[in-house]
Each structure stands twice: as structure tokens, then as C-alpha cells.
JSON list of C-alpha atoms in Angstrom, two decimals:
[
{"chain": "Q", "resi": 1, "resn": "UNK", "atom": "CA", "xyz": [110.52, 133.19, 76.44]},
{"chain": "Q", "resi": 2, "resn": "UNK", "atom": "CA", "xyz": [108.26, 131.19, 74.19]},
{"chain": "Q", "resi": 3, "resn": "UNK", "atom": "CA", "xyz": [105.41, 129.49, 76.00]},
{"chain": "Q", "resi": 4, "resn": "UNK", "atom": "CA", "xyz": [105.25, 125.75, 75.65]},
{"chain": "Q", "resi": 5, "resn": "UNK", "atom": "CA", "xyz": [101.72, 124.39, 75.49]},
{"chain": "Q", "resi": 6, "resn": "UNK", "atom": "CA", "xyz": [101.34, 120.81, 76.61]},
{"chain": "Q", "resi": 7, "resn": "UNK", "atom": "CA", "xyz": [98.30, 119.29, 74.89]},
{"chain": "Q", "resi": 8, "resn": "UNK", "atom": "CA", "xyz": [95.66, 117.75, 77.11]},
{"chain": "Q", "resi": 9, "resn": "UNK", "atom": "CA", "xyz": [95.49, 113.98, 76.97]},
{"chain": "Q", "resi": 10, "resn": "UNK", "atom": "CA", "xyz": [92.66, 112.05, 78.55]},
{"chain": "Q", "resi": 11, "resn": "UNK", "atom": "CA", "xyz": [93.85, 109.91, 81.44]},
{"chain": "Q", "resi": 12, "resn": "UNK", "atom": "CA", "xyz": [94.55, 106.33, 80.50]},
{"chain": "Q", "resi": 13, "resn": "UNK", "atom": "CA", "xyz": [95.29, 106.93, 76.83]},
{"chain": "Q", "resi": 14, "resn": "UNK", "atom": "CA", "xyz": [93.54, 108.03, 73.64]},
{"chain": "Q", "resi": 15, "resn": "UNK", "atom": "CA", "xyz": [91.73, 106.39, 70.79]},
{"chain": "Q", "resi": 16, "resn": "UNK", "atom": "CA", "xyz": [93.79, 105.52, 67.74]},
{"chain": "Q", "resi": 17, "resn": "UNK", "atom": "CA", "xyz": [92.66, 104.52, 64.27]},
{"chain": "Q", "resi": 18, "resn": "UNK", "atom": "CA", "xyz": [92.76, 100.82, 65.18]},
{"chain": "Q", "resi": 19, "resn": "UNK", "atom": "CA", "xyz": [90.53, 101.46, 68.19]},
{"chain": "Q", "resi": 20, "resn": "UNK", "atom": "CA", "xyz": [87.99, 103.35, 66.10]},
{"chain": "Q", "resi": 21, "resn": "UNK", "atom": "CA", "xyz": [87.95, 100.56, 63.51]},
{"chain": "Q", "resi": 22, "resn": "UNK", "atom": "CA", "xyz": [87.49, 97.88, 66.18]},
{"chain": "Q", "resi": 23, "resn": "UNK", "atom": "CA", "xyz": [84.71, 99.83, 67.91]},
{"chain": "Q", "resi": 24, "resn": "UNK", "atom": "CA", "xyz": [82.91, 100.43, 64.62]},
{"chain": "Q", "resi": 25, "resn": "UNK", "atom": "CA", "xyz": [83.06, 96.72, 63.84]},
{"chain": "Q", "resi": 26, "resn": "UNK", "atom": "CA", "xyz": [81.53, 95.79, 67.19]},
{"chain": "Q", "resi": 27, "resn": "UNK", "atom": "CA", "xyz": [78.81, 98.44, 66.92]},
{"chain": "Q", "resi": 28, "resn": "UNK", "atom": "CA", "xyz": [77.87, 97.16, 63.47]},
{"chain": "Q", "resi": 29, "resn": "UNK", "atom": "CA", "xyz": [77.73, 93.57, 64.72]},
{"chain": "Q", "resi": 30, "resn": "UNK", "atom": "CA", "xyz": [75.59, 94.59, 67.70]},
{"chain": "Q", "resi": 31, "resn": "UNK", "atom": "CA", "xyz": [73.12, 96.26, 65.34]},
{"chain": "Q", "resi": 32, "resn": "UNK", "atom": "CA", "xyz": [72.38, 92.94, 63.63]},
{"chain": "Q", "resi": 33, "resn": "UNK", "atom": "CA", "xyz": [69.30, 90.96, 64.78]},
{"chain": "Q", "resi": 34, "resn": "UNK", "atom": "CA", "xyz": [70.19, 89.38, 68.12]},
{"chain": "Q", "resi": 35, "resn": "UNK", "atom": "CA", "xyz": [73.65, 90.92, 68.03]},
{"chain": "Q", "resi": 36, "resn": "UNK", "atom": "CA", "xyz": [73.25, 93.00, 71.16]},
{"chain": "Q", "resi": 37, "resn": "UNK", "atom": "CA", "xyz": [71.60, 90.15, 73.07]},
{"chain": "Q", "resi": 38, "resn": "UNK", "atom": "CA", "xyz": [74.28, 87.47, 72.87]},
{"chain": "Q", "resi": 39, "resn": "UNK", "atom": "CA", "xyz": [77.93, 88.03, 73.84]},
{"chain": "Q", "resi": 40, "resn": "UNK", "atom": "CA", "xyz": [80.05, 89.03, 70.85]},
{"chain": "Q", "resi": 41, "resn": "UNK", "atom": "CA", "xyz": [83.33, 87.18, 70.17]},
{"chain": "Q", "resi": 42, "resn": "UNK", "atom": "CA", "xyz": [85.32, 90.32, 71.00]},
{"chain": "Q", "resi": 43, "resn": "UNK", "atom": "CA", "xyz": [83.76, 90.47, 74.47]},
{"chain": "Q", "resi": 44, "resn": "UNK", "atom": "CA", "xyz": [84.54, 86.83, 75.15]},
{"chain": "Q", "resi": 45, "resn": "UNK", "atom": "CA", "xyz": [88.11, 87.27, 73.92]},
{"chain": "Q", "resi": 46, "resn": "UNK", "atom": "CA", "xyz": [88.65, 90.31, 76.13]},
{"chain": "Q", "resi": 47, "resn": "UNK", "atom": "CA", "xyz": [87.21, 88.55, 79.17]},
{"chain": "Q", "resi": 48, "resn": "UNK", "atom": "CA", "xyz": [89.55, 85.59, 78.71]},
{"chain": "Q", "resi": 49, "resn": "UNK", "atom": "CA", "xyz": [92.62, 87.77, 78.20]},
{"chain": "Q", "resi": 50, "resn": "UNK", "atom": "CA", "xyz": [91.77, 90.10, 81.07]},
{"chain": "Q", "resi": 51, "resn": "UNK", "atom": "CA", "xyz": [91.25, 87.21, 83.47]},
{"chain": "Q", "resi": 52, "resn": "UNK", "atom": "CA", "xyz": [94.62, 85.75, 82.53]},
{"chain": "Q", "resi": 53, "resn": "UNK", "atom": "CA", "xyz": [96.33, 89.14, 82.80]},
{"chain": "Q", "resi": 54, "resn": "UNK", "atom": "CA", "xyz": [94.92, 89.76, 86.28]},
{"chain": "Q", "resi": 55, "resn": "UNK", "atom": "CA", "xyz": [95.69, 86.29, 87.63]},
{"chain": "Q", "resi": 56, "resn": "UNK", "atom": "CA", "xyz": [92.11, 85.00, 87.68]},
{"chain": "Q", "resi": 57, "resn": "UNK", "atom": "CA", "xyz": [90.31, 82.11, 86.02]},
{"chain": "Q", "resi": 58, "resn": "UNK", "atom": "CA", "xyz": [87.25, 84.05, 84.89]},
{"chain": "Q", "resi": 59, "resn": "UNK", "atom": "CA", "xyz": [86.27, 87.62, 84.06]},
{"chain": "Q", "resi": 60, "resn": "UNK", "atom": "CA", "xyz": [82.84, 89.08, 83.43]},
{"chain": "Q", "resi": 61, "resn": "UNK", "atom": "CA", "xyz": [82.63, 92.49, 81.77]},
{"chain": "Q", "resi": 62, "resn": "UNK", "atom": "CA", "xyz": [80.10, 95.04, 83.02]},
{"chain": "Q", "resi": 63, "resn": "UNK", "atom": "CA", "xyz": [79.45, 98.76, 82.59]},
{"chain": "Q", "resi": 64, "resn": "UNK", "atom": "CA", "xyz": [81.24, 99.97, 85.75]},
{"chain": "Q", "resi": 65, "resn": "UNK", "atom": "CA", "xyz": [83.00, 98.91, 88.93]},
{"chain": "Q", "resi": 66, "resn": "UNK", "atom": "CA", "xyz": [79.88, 100.00, 90.80]},
{"chain": "Q", "resi": 67, "resn": "UNK", "atom": "CA", "xyz": [77.81, 97.52, 88.85]},
{"chain": "Q", "resi": 68, "resn": "UNK", "atom": "CA", "xyz": [80.51, 94.91, 89.44]},
{"chain": "Q", "resi": 69, "resn": "UNK", "atom": "CA", "xyz": [80.18, 95.43, 93.19]},
{"chain": "Q", "resi": 70, "resn": "UNK", "atom": "CA", "xyz": [76.37, 95.39, 92.92]},
{"chain": "Q", "resi": 71, "resn": "UNK", "atom": "CA", "xyz": [76.48, 92.04, 91.14]},
{"chain": "Q", "resi": 72, "resn": "UNK", "atom": "CA", "xyz": [78.89, 90.59, 93.70]},
{"chain": "Q", "resi": 73, "resn": "UNK", "atom": "CA", "xyz": [76.61, 91.64, 96.55]},
{"chain": "Q", "resi": 74, "resn": "UNK", "atom": "CA", "xyz": [73.64, 90.08, 94.75]},
{"chain": "Q", "resi": 75, "resn": "UNK", "atom": "CA", "xyz": [75.57, 86.89, 94.03]},
{"chain": "Q", "resi": 76, "resn": "UNK", "atom": "CA", "xyz": [76.55, 86.62, 97.71]},
{"chain": "Q", "resi": 77, "resn": "UNK", "atom": "CA", "xyz": [72.87, 87.20, 98.55]},
{"chain": "Q", "resi": 78, "resn": "UNK", "atom": "CA", "xyz": [73.71, 90.03, 100.92]},
{"chain": "Q", "resi": 79, "resn": "UNK", "atom": "CA", "xyz": [70.50, 91.07, 102.67]},
{"chain": "Q", "resi": 80, "resn": "UNK", "atom": "CA", "xyz": [68.99, 93.12, 105.46]},
{"chain": "Q", "resi": 81, "resn": "UNK", "atom": "CA", "xyz": [70.57, 92.29, 108.80]},
{"chain": "Q", "resi": 82, "resn": "UNK", "atom": "CA", "xyz": [73.94, 91.37, 107.30]},
{"chain": "Q", "resi": 83, "resn": "UNK", "atom": "CA", "xyz": [77.06, 93.40, 108.02]},
{"chain": "Q", "resi": 84, "resn": "UNK", "atom": "CA", "xyz": [79.71, 94.32, 105.46]},
{"chain": "Q", "resi": 85, "resn": "UNK", "atom": "CA", "xyz": [83.05, 95.82, 106.51]},
{"chain": "Q", "resi": 86, "resn": "UNK", "atom": "CA", "xyz": [84.84, 98.32, 104.30]},
{"chain": "Q", "resi": 87, "resn": "UNK", "atom": "CA", "xyz": [87.04, 101.41, 104.36]},
{"chain": "Q", "resi": 88, "resn": "UNK", "atom": "CA", "xyz": [85.88, 105.00, 104.87]},
{"chain": "Q", "resi": 89, "resn": "UNK", "atom": "CA", "xyz": [88.62, 106.18, 102.48]},
{"chain": "Q", "resi": 90, "resn": "UNK", "atom": "CA", "xyz": [87.10, 105.26, 99.14]},
{"chain": "Q", "resi": 91, "resn": "UNK", "atom": "CA", "xyz": [84.54, 106.17, 96.50]},
{"chain": "Q", "resi": 92, "resn": "UNK", "atom": "CA", "xyz": [81.00, 105.96, 97.82]},
{"chain": "Q", "resi": 93, "resn": "UNK", "atom": "CA", "xyz": [79.94, 102.80, 95.96]},
{"chain": "Q", "resi": 94, "resn": "UNK", "atom": "CA", "xyz": [82.32, 100.63, 97.99]},
{"chain": "Q", "resi": 95, "resn": "UNK", "atom": "CA", "xyz": [79.74, 101.09, 100.75]},
{"chain": "Q", "resi": 96, "resn": "UNK", "atom": "CA", "xyz": [76.46, 101.88, 99.00]},
{"chain": "Q", "resi": 97, "resn": "UNK", "atom": "CA", "xyz": [76.37, 98.69, 96.95]},
{"chain": "Q", "resi": 98, "resn": "UNK", "atom": "CA", "xyz": [75.99, 96.69, 100.17]},
{"chain": "Q", "resi": 99, "resn": "UNK", "atom": "CA", "xyz": [73.66, 99.27, 101.70]},
{"chain": "Q", "resi": 100, "resn": "UNK", "atom": "CA", "xyz": [71.39, 98.93, 98.66]},
{"chain": "Q", "resi": 101, "resn": "UNK", "atom": "CA", "xyz": [70.91, 95.28, 99.63]},
{"chain": "Q", "resi": 102, "resn": "UNK", "atom": "CA", "xyz": [69.86, 96.31, 103.13]},
{"chain": "Q", "resi": 103, "resn": "UNK", "atom": "CA", "xyz": [73.17, 95.50, 104.81]},
{"chain": "Q", "resi": 104, "resn": "UNK", "atom": "CA", "xyz": [74.74, 97.51, 107.61]},
{"chain": "Q", "resi": 105, "resn": "UNK", "atom": "CA", "xyz": [78.08, 99.06, 106.68]},
{"chain": "Q", "resi": 106, "resn": "UNK", "atom": "CA", "xyz": [80.82, 98.81, 109.29]},
{"chain": "Q", "resi": 107, "resn": "UNK", "atom": "CA", "xyz": [83.86, 101.03, 108.74]},
{"chain": "Q", "resi": 108, "resn": "UNK", "atom": "CA", "xyz": [87.27, 99.80, 109.88]},
{"chain": "Q", "resi": 109, "resn": "UNK", "atom": "CA", "xyz": [90.43, 101.85, 110.34]},
{"chain": "Q", "resi": 110, "resn": "UNK", "atom": "CA", "xyz": [93.03, 102.33, 107.63]},
{"chain": "Q", "resi": 111, "resn": "UNK", "atom": "CA", "xyz": [96.78, 101.86, 107.80]},
{"chain": "Q", "resi": 112, "resn": "UNK", "atom": "CA", "xyz": [98.35, 105.32, 107.95]},
{"chain": "Q", "resi": 113, "resn": "UNK", "atom": "CA", "xyz": [101.28, 104.29, 105.73]},
{"chain": "Q", "resi": 114, "resn": "UNK", "atom": "CA", "xyz": [99.43, 102.50, 102.93]},
{"chain": "Q", "resi": 115, "resn": "UNK", "atom": "CA", "xyz": [95.94, 104.06, 103.28]},
{"chain": "Q", "resi": 116, "resn": "UNK", "atom": "CA", "xyz": [94.55, 100.54, 102.83]},
{"chain": "Q", "resi": 117, "resn": "UNK", "atom": "CA", "xyz": [92.26, 98.77, 105.27]},
{"chain": "Q", "resi": 118, "resn": "UNK", "atom": "CA", "xyz": [94.05, 97.63, 108.42]},
{"chain": "Q", "resi": 119, "resn": "UNK", "atom": "CA", "xyz": [93.39, 93.85, 108.66]},
{"chain": "Q", "resi": 120, "resn": "UNK", "atom": "CA", "xyz": [93.66, 93.91, 112.46]},
{"chain": "Q", "resi": 121, "resn": "UNK", "atom": "CA", "xyz": [91.04, 96.64, 112.66]},
{"chain": "Q", "resi": 122, "resn": "UNK", "atom": "CA", "xyz": [88.82, 94.66, 110.30]},
{"chain": "Q", "resi": 123, "resn": "UNK", "atom": "CA", "xyz": [89.13, 91.51, 112.40]},
{"chain": "Q", "resi": 124, "resn": "UNK", "atom": "CA", "xyz": [88.20, 93.41, 115.56]},
{"chain": "Q", "resi": 125, "resn": "UNK", "atom": "CA", "xyz": [84.92, 94.48, 113.94]},
{"chain": "Q", "resi": 126, "resn": "UNK", "atom": "CA", "xyz": [83.75, 91.05, 112.80]},
{"chain": "Q", "resi": 127, "resn": "UNK", "atom": "CA", "xyz": [80.54, 89.82, 114.40]},
{"chain": "Q", "resi": 128, "resn": "UNK", "atom": "CA", "xyz": [78.24, 86.87, 113.84]},
{"chain": "Q", "resi": 129, "resn": "UNK", "atom": "CA", "xyz": [76.40, 89.02, 111.29]},
{"chain": "Q", "resi": 130, "resn": "UNK", "atom": "CA", "xyz": [79.45, 89.82, 109.15]},
{"chain": "Q", "resi": 131, "resn": "UNK", "atom": "CA", "xyz": [79.02, 88.37, 105.66]},
{"chain": "Q", "resi": 132, "resn": "UNK", "atom": "CA", "xyz": [81.61, 90.16, 103.56]},
{"chain": "Q", "resi": 133, "resn": "UNK", "atom": "CA", "xyz": [84.61, 92.48, 103.60]},
{"chain": "Q", "resi": 134, "resn": "UNK", "atom": "CA", "xyz": [85.31, 94.99, 100.81]},
{"chain": "Q", "resi": 135, "resn": "UNK", "atom": "CA", "xyz": [88.97, 96.08, 100.93]},
{"chain": "Q", "resi": 136, "resn": "UNK", "atom": "CA", "xyz": [90.07, 98.72, 98.43]},
{"chain": "Q", "resi": 137, "resn": "UNK", "atom": "CA", "xyz": [93.47, 98.60, 96.74]},
{"chain": "Q", "resi": 138, "resn": "UNK", "atom": "CA", "xyz": [93.86, 102.32, 97.40]},
{"chain": "Q", "resi": 139, "resn": "UNK", "atom": "CA", "xyz": [95.31, 104.18, 94.39]},
{"chain": "Q", "resi": 140, "resn": "UNK", "atom": "CA", "xyz": [96.38, 100.80, 93.02]},
{"chain": "Q", "resi": 141, "resn": "UNK", "atom": "CA", "xyz": [98.51, 99.80, 96.03]},
{"chain": "Q", "resi": 142, "resn": "UNK", "atom": "CA", "xyz": [97.73, 96.19, 96.92]},
{"chain": "Q", "resi": 143, "resn": "UNK", "atom": "CA", "xyz": [96.08, 95.34, 100.22]},
{"chain": "Q", "resi": 144, "resn": "UNK", "atom": "CA", "xyz": [97.57, 92.65, 102.46]},
{"chain": "Q", "resi": 145, "resn": "UNK", "atom": "CA", "xyz": [95.82, 89.87, 100.57]},
{"chain": "Q", "resi": 146, "resn": "UNK", "atom": "CA", "xyz": [97.41, 87.08, 102.61]},
{"chain": "Q", "resi": 147, "resn": "UNK", "atom": "CA", "xyz": [96.09, 88.52, 105.85]},
{"chain": "Q", "resi": 148, "resn": "UNK", "atom": "CA", "xyz": [92.61, 88.98, 104.42]},
{"chain": "Q", "resi": 149, "resn": "UNK", "atom": "CA", "xyz": [92.66, 85.37, 103.19]},
{"chain": "Q", "resi": 150, "resn": "UNK", "atom": "CA", "xyz": [93.40, 84.28, 106.76]},
{"chain": "Q", "resi": 151, "resn": "UNK", "atom": "CA", "xyz": [90.50, 86.34, 108.08]},
{"chain": "Q", "resi": 152, "resn": "UNK", "atom": "CA", "xyz": [88.13, 84.98, 105.42]},
{"chain": "Q", "resi": 153, "resn": "UNK", "atom": "CA", "xyz": [89.01, 81.38, 106.26]},
{"chain": "Q", "resi": 154, "resn": "UNK", "atom": "CA", "xyz": [88.90, 81.93, 110.03]},
{"chain": "Q", "resi": 155, "resn": "UNK", "atom": "CA", "xyz": [85.48, 83.59, 110.10]},
{"chain": "Q", "resi": 156, "resn": "UNK", "atom": "CA", "xyz": [83.83, 82.20, 106.98]},
{"chain": "Q", "resi": 157, "resn": "UNK", "atom": "CA", "xyz": [83.31, 85.58, 105.31]},
{"chain": "Q", "resi": 158, "resn": "UNK", "atom": "CA", "xyz": [83.74, 86.55, 101.66]},
{"chain": "Q", "resi": 159, "resn": "UNK", "atom": "CA", "xyz": [86.36, 89.03, 100.46]},
{"chain": "Q", "resi": 160, "resn": "UNK", "atom": "CA", "xyz": [85.29, 91.21, 97.53]},
{"chain": "Q", "resi": 161, "resn": "UNK", "atom": "CA", "xyz": [88.13, 93.49, 96.48]},
{"chain": "Q", "resi": 162, "resn": "UNK", "atom": "CA", "xyz": [87.41, 96.94, 95.10]},
{"chain": "Q", "resi": 163, "resn": "UNK", "atom": "CA", "xyz": [90.12, 96.91, 92.44]},
{"chain": "Q", "resi": 164, "resn": "UNK", "atom": "CA", "xyz": [88.90, 99.97, 90.55]},
{"chain": "Q", "resi": 165, "resn": "UNK", "atom": "CA", "xyz": [92.44, 101.40, 90.44]},
{"chain": "Q", "resi": 166, "resn": "UNK", "atom": "CA", "xyz": [94.25, 98.07, 90.47]},
{"chain": "Q", "resi": 167, "resn": "UNK", "atom": "CA", "xyz": [94.74, 96.93, 86.86]},
{"chain": "Q", "resi": 168, "resn": "UNK", "atom": "CA", "xyz": [98.29, 95.48, 86.78]},
{"chain": "Q", "resi": 169, "resn": "UNK", "atom": "CA", "xyz": [98.56, 95.67, 90.59]},
{"chain": "Q", "resi": 170, "resn": "UNK", "atom": "CA", "xyz": [100.53, 92.83, 92.17]},
{"chain": "Q", "resi": 171, "resn": "UNK", "atom": "CA", "xyz": [100.88, 91.48, 95.71]},
{"chain": "Q", "resi": 172, "resn": "UNK", "atom": "CA", "xyz": [104.08, 89.58, 96.42]},
{"chain": "Q", "resi": 173, "resn": "UNK", "atom": "CA", "xyz": [104.79, 89.55, 92.68]},
{"chain": "Q", "resi": 174, "resn": "UNK", "atom": "CA", "xyz": [101.44, 88.12, 91.58]},
{"chain": "Q", "resi": 175, "resn": "UNK", "atom": "CA", "xyz": [98.37, 89.88, 90.13]},
{"chain": "Q", "resi": 176, "resn": "UNK", "atom": "CA", "xyz": [95.61, 90.56, 92.66]},
{"chain": "Q", "resi": 177, "resn": "UNK", "atom": "CA", "xyz": [92.65, 89.69, 90.42]},
{"chain": "Q", "resi": 178, "resn": "UNK", "atom": "CA", "xyz": [92.45, 86.11, 91.61]},
{"chain": "Q", "resi": 179, "resn": "UNK", "atom": "CA", "xyz": [92.47, 86.89, 95.32]},
{"chain": "Q", "resi": 180, "resn": "UNK", "atom": "CA", "xyz": [89.46, 86.68, 97.61]},
{"chain": "Q", "resi": 181, "resn": "UNK", "atom": "CA", "xyz": [86.08, 85.64, 96.27]},
{"chain": "Q", "resi": 182, "resn": "UNK", "atom": "CA", "xyz": [86.23, 88.27, 93.50]},
{"chain": "Q", "resi": 183, "resn": "UNK", "atom": "CA", "xyz": [87.73, 91.58, 92.40]},
{"chain": "Q", "resi": 184, "resn": "UNK", "atom": "CA", "xyz": [85.86, 94.50, 90.85]},
{"chain": "Q", "resi": 185, "resn": "UNK", "atom": "CA", "xyz": [87.65, 96.65, 88.25]},
{"chain": "Q", "resi": 186, "resn": "UNK", "atom": "CA", "xyz": [86.85, 99.98, 86.64]},
{"chain": "Q", "resi": 187, "resn": "UNK", "atom": "CA", "xyz": [87.66, 101.18, 83.12]},
{"chain": "Q", "resi": 188, "resn": "UNK", "atom": "CA", "xyz": [86.17, 104.63, 83.69]},
{"chain": "Q", "resi": 189, "resn": "UNK", "atom": "CA", "xyz": [87.94, 107.58, 82.10]},
{"chain": "Q", "resi": 190, "resn": "UNK", "atom": "CA", "xyz": [90.21, 108.54, 85.02]},
{"chain": "Q", "resi": 191, "resn": "UNK", "atom": "CA", "xyz": [91.44, 105.02, 85.74]},
{"chain": "Q", "resi": 192, "resn": "UNK", "atom": "CA", "xyz": [94.80, 103.57, 84.74]},
{"chain": "Q", "resi": 193, "resn": "UNK", "atom": "CA", "xyz": [93.24, 101.45, 81.98]},
{"chain": "Q", "resi": 194, "resn": "UNK", "atom": "CA", "xyz": [90.22, 103.06, 80.43]},
{"chain": "Q", "resi": 195, "resn": "UNK", "atom": "CA", "xyz": [87.61, 102.95, 77.72]},
{"chain": "Q", "resi": 196, "resn": "UNK", "atom": "CA", "xyz": [87.65, 106.78, 77.89]},
{"chain": "Q", "resi": 197, "resn": "UNK", "atom": "CA", "xyz": [84.07, 106.39, 79.02]},
{"chain": "Q", "resi": 198, "resn": "UNK", "atom": "CA", "xyz": [82.67, 103.76, 81.36]},
{"chain": "Q", "resi": 199, "resn": "UNK", "atom": "CA", "xyz": [83.29, 100.07, 81.89]},
{"chain": "Q", "resi": 200, "resn": "UNK", "atom": "CA", "xyz": [84.28, 97.46, 84.42]},
{"chain": "Q", "resi": 201, "resn": "UNK", "atom": "CA", "xyz": [84.80, 93.79, 85.14]},
{"chain": "Q", "resi": 202, "resn": "UNK", "atom": "CA", "xyz": [84.51, 91.14, 87.83]},
{"chain": "Q", "resi": 203, "resn": "UNK", "atom": "CA", "xyz": [87.37, 88.64, 88.09]},
{"chain": "Q", "resi": 204, "resn": "UNK", "atom": "CA", "xyz": [87.38, 85.47, 90.16]},
{"chain": "Q", "resi": 205, "resn": "UNK", "atom": "CA", "xyz": [88.90, 82.01, 90.47]},
{"chain": "Q", "resi": 206, "resn": "UNK", "atom": "CA", "xyz": [85.47, 80.55, 91.28]},
{"chain": "Q", "resi": 207, "resn": "UNK", "atom": "CA", "xyz": [83.77, 79.47, 88.02]},
{"chain": "Q", "resi": 208, "resn": "UNK", "atom": "CA", "xyz": [80.37, 79.08, 89.71]},
{"chain": "Q", "resi": 209, "resn": "UNK", "atom": "CA", "xyz": [80.57, 82.60, 91.13]},
{"chain": "Q", "resi": 210, "resn": "UNK", "atom": "CA", "xyz": [81.51, 83.95, 87.69]},
{"chain": "Q", "resi": 211, "resn": "UNK", "atom": "CA", "xyz": [78.61, 82.14, 86.04]},
{"chain": "Q", "resi": 212, "resn": "UNK", "atom": "CA", "xyz": [76.14, 83.52, 88.58]},
{"chain": "Q", "resi": 213, "resn": "UNK", "atom": "CA", "xyz": [77.48, 87.05, 88.06]},
{"chain": "Q", "resi": 214, "resn": "UNK", "atom": "CA", "xyz": [77.15, 86.53, 84.31]},
{"chain": "Q", "resi": 215, "resn": "UNK", "atom": "CA", "xyz": [73.54, 85.38, 84.69]},
{"chain": "Q", "resi": 216, "resn": "UNK", "atom": "CA", "xyz": [72.69, 88.22, 87.06]},
{"chain": "Q", "resi": 217, "resn": "UNK", "atom": "CA", "xyz": [73.97, 90.88, 84.66]},
{"chain": "Q", "resi": 218, "resn": "UNK", "atom": "CA", "xyz": [71.73, 89.55, 81.87]},
{"chain": "Q", "resi": 219, "resn": "UNK", "atom": "CA", "xyz": [68.40, 89.33, 83.71]},
{"chain": "Q", "resi": 220, "resn": "UNK", "atom": "CA", "xyz": [68.99, 85.76, 84.85]},
{"chain": "Q", "resi": 221, "resn": "UNK", "atom": "CA", "xyz": [69.41, 84.30, 81.37]},
{"chain": "Q", "resi": 222, "resn": "UNK", "atom": "CA", "xyz": [71.39, 81.21, 80.43]},
{"chain": "Q", "resi": 223, "resn": "UNK", "atom": "CA", "xyz": [72.37, 81.38, 76.78]},
{"chain": "Q", "resi": 224, "resn": "UNK", "atom": "CA", "xyz": [71.77, 78.24, 74.81]},
{"chain": "Q", "resi": 225, "resn": "UNK", "atom": "CA", "xyz": [69.06, 76.55, 72.82]},
{"chain": "Q", "resi": 226, "resn": "UNK", "atom": "CA", "xyz": [66.59, 77.57, 74.03]},
{"chain": "Q", "resi": 227, "resn": "UNK", "atom": "CA", "xyz": [67.56, 80.63, 76.05]},
{"chain": "Q", "resi": 228, "resn": "UNK", "atom": "CA", "xyz": [66.30, 80.14, 79.60]},
{"chain": "Q", "resi": 229, "resn": "UNK", "atom": "CA", "xyz": [65.72, 82.38, 82.60]},
{"chain": "Q", "resi": 230, "resn": "UNK", "atom": "CA", "xyz": [67.04, 80.60, 85.70]},
{"chain": "Q", "resi": 231, "resn": "UNK", "atom": "CA", "xyz": [67.06, 83.35, 88.33]},
{"chain": "Q", "resi": 232, "resn": "UNK", "atom": "CA", "xyz": [65.97, 86.91, 89.01]},
{"chain": "Q", "resi": 233, "resn": "UNK", "atom": "CA", "xyz": [68.65, 89.03, 87.40]},
{"chain": "Q", "resi": 234, "resn": "UNK", "atom": "CA", "xyz": [69.83, 92.62, 87.29]}
]
């Protein structure tokens, strides 16, 4: 019997000729004076299209979902003494991004059927120090966004979704990228939409939150004439 060899394909897809041409064009533009400092048109176009695709008003591209979570914690001004609730069944940065700001991580139980955070368990762990909740759409399966919205409104906490696996994920027929305060996506090489390297994005329906994230990722700069530094950035 003749052996059939199935060629290895990188998860998420492969580069085609059009991708190589587009990447080369962007690299060349970035090499021009000031080209790597200001957002290129291709980046702006992608951000707009990705936000629309994921059901959000704004998207800010970054180099990883970990950085996206870092920026969200910084934008929320998470600090020492605060508590952030998340799941123990996740990649480490769902917790360490808040820990890096000095916050105490509180783990809640997961639902045994979905492997997502159990909203009732989360609610039982909320204290006067709770500032944020980081639910993970585990393996791309949407969390109970409606229930988390109720918790956020009831207790005045922010919901930052770890959506690293959740490109195209929907809850009740609608994309999850506009839920909560923000969602953090990954385009790393083993995700369902990938750069075949690294990459990520923050999506939100709060324009002010998006603008602060954008400023934080570029050292606190506001682009204009003249360029100004308005905050301590990342």
C-alpha cells in the first residue's frame, strides 16, 4: 500500500503571492523617513475592517493578545490593592497582565460543560476591591456575555474579554468583539486567524477607551501637528 504523505500546513493558513506583495509594500513604506512612526494606511484600514467584522466600533492593533491585555489593564489604571477575577483554565497572561500592575488575581470556577468562567462563581467572589473581570472565550466558545454585562452593571466593574481564540465567535448570533469594556484578540501562529507570527488587537465600543489604548501603545503620543506626548505610555 502506497503511503500518502499529508503536507504540513501552518495553523491558520499560509502566505500566498498577494500576501508577500502586500507585506513587502508595507515594509518598504515603513523604511521611509517617519514611515514606522506614524500609522500606515494599511494598518488603519485593517483596524476599521476588523472592528466592523467583530461587532465593535474601534480596533487598535498591537503585537500580541498579551500586550492587548497589558494595555487594557493600564487604561483601566489597575493598581496594587485592586482585585481582578479570571479563570484558572487559560494561558498565563490572562492573569499575569493584571498581576504586573500589582493587582491580586482571584480565580473563579469554570462551567464543566463549556469550560468558560461560571458567572455565578464570579459574582460570589466580587468584593469592594474588585475592579475588573477577565473572562476567556475558551477555544473560541463564547462566554455568557449577557450575564457578565449584568454583573458589570450591578457592581460597577469592567469586563475585559480574552478573545485570543475568538475571531468570528458569536454570542446569540452577534460577534463578541463589542461586548464588555473591550476584547483582546491574538493573531499568533496557532490561532484561528493568524499572521503566521505574532499579532493582536483590542476592540471596543468605547471610543475614549480605544484612543487611550492607542496612545498607551505609542508611548503616550497624540499624532498631529505637532506630535504631543499626553500621558506616560507603554
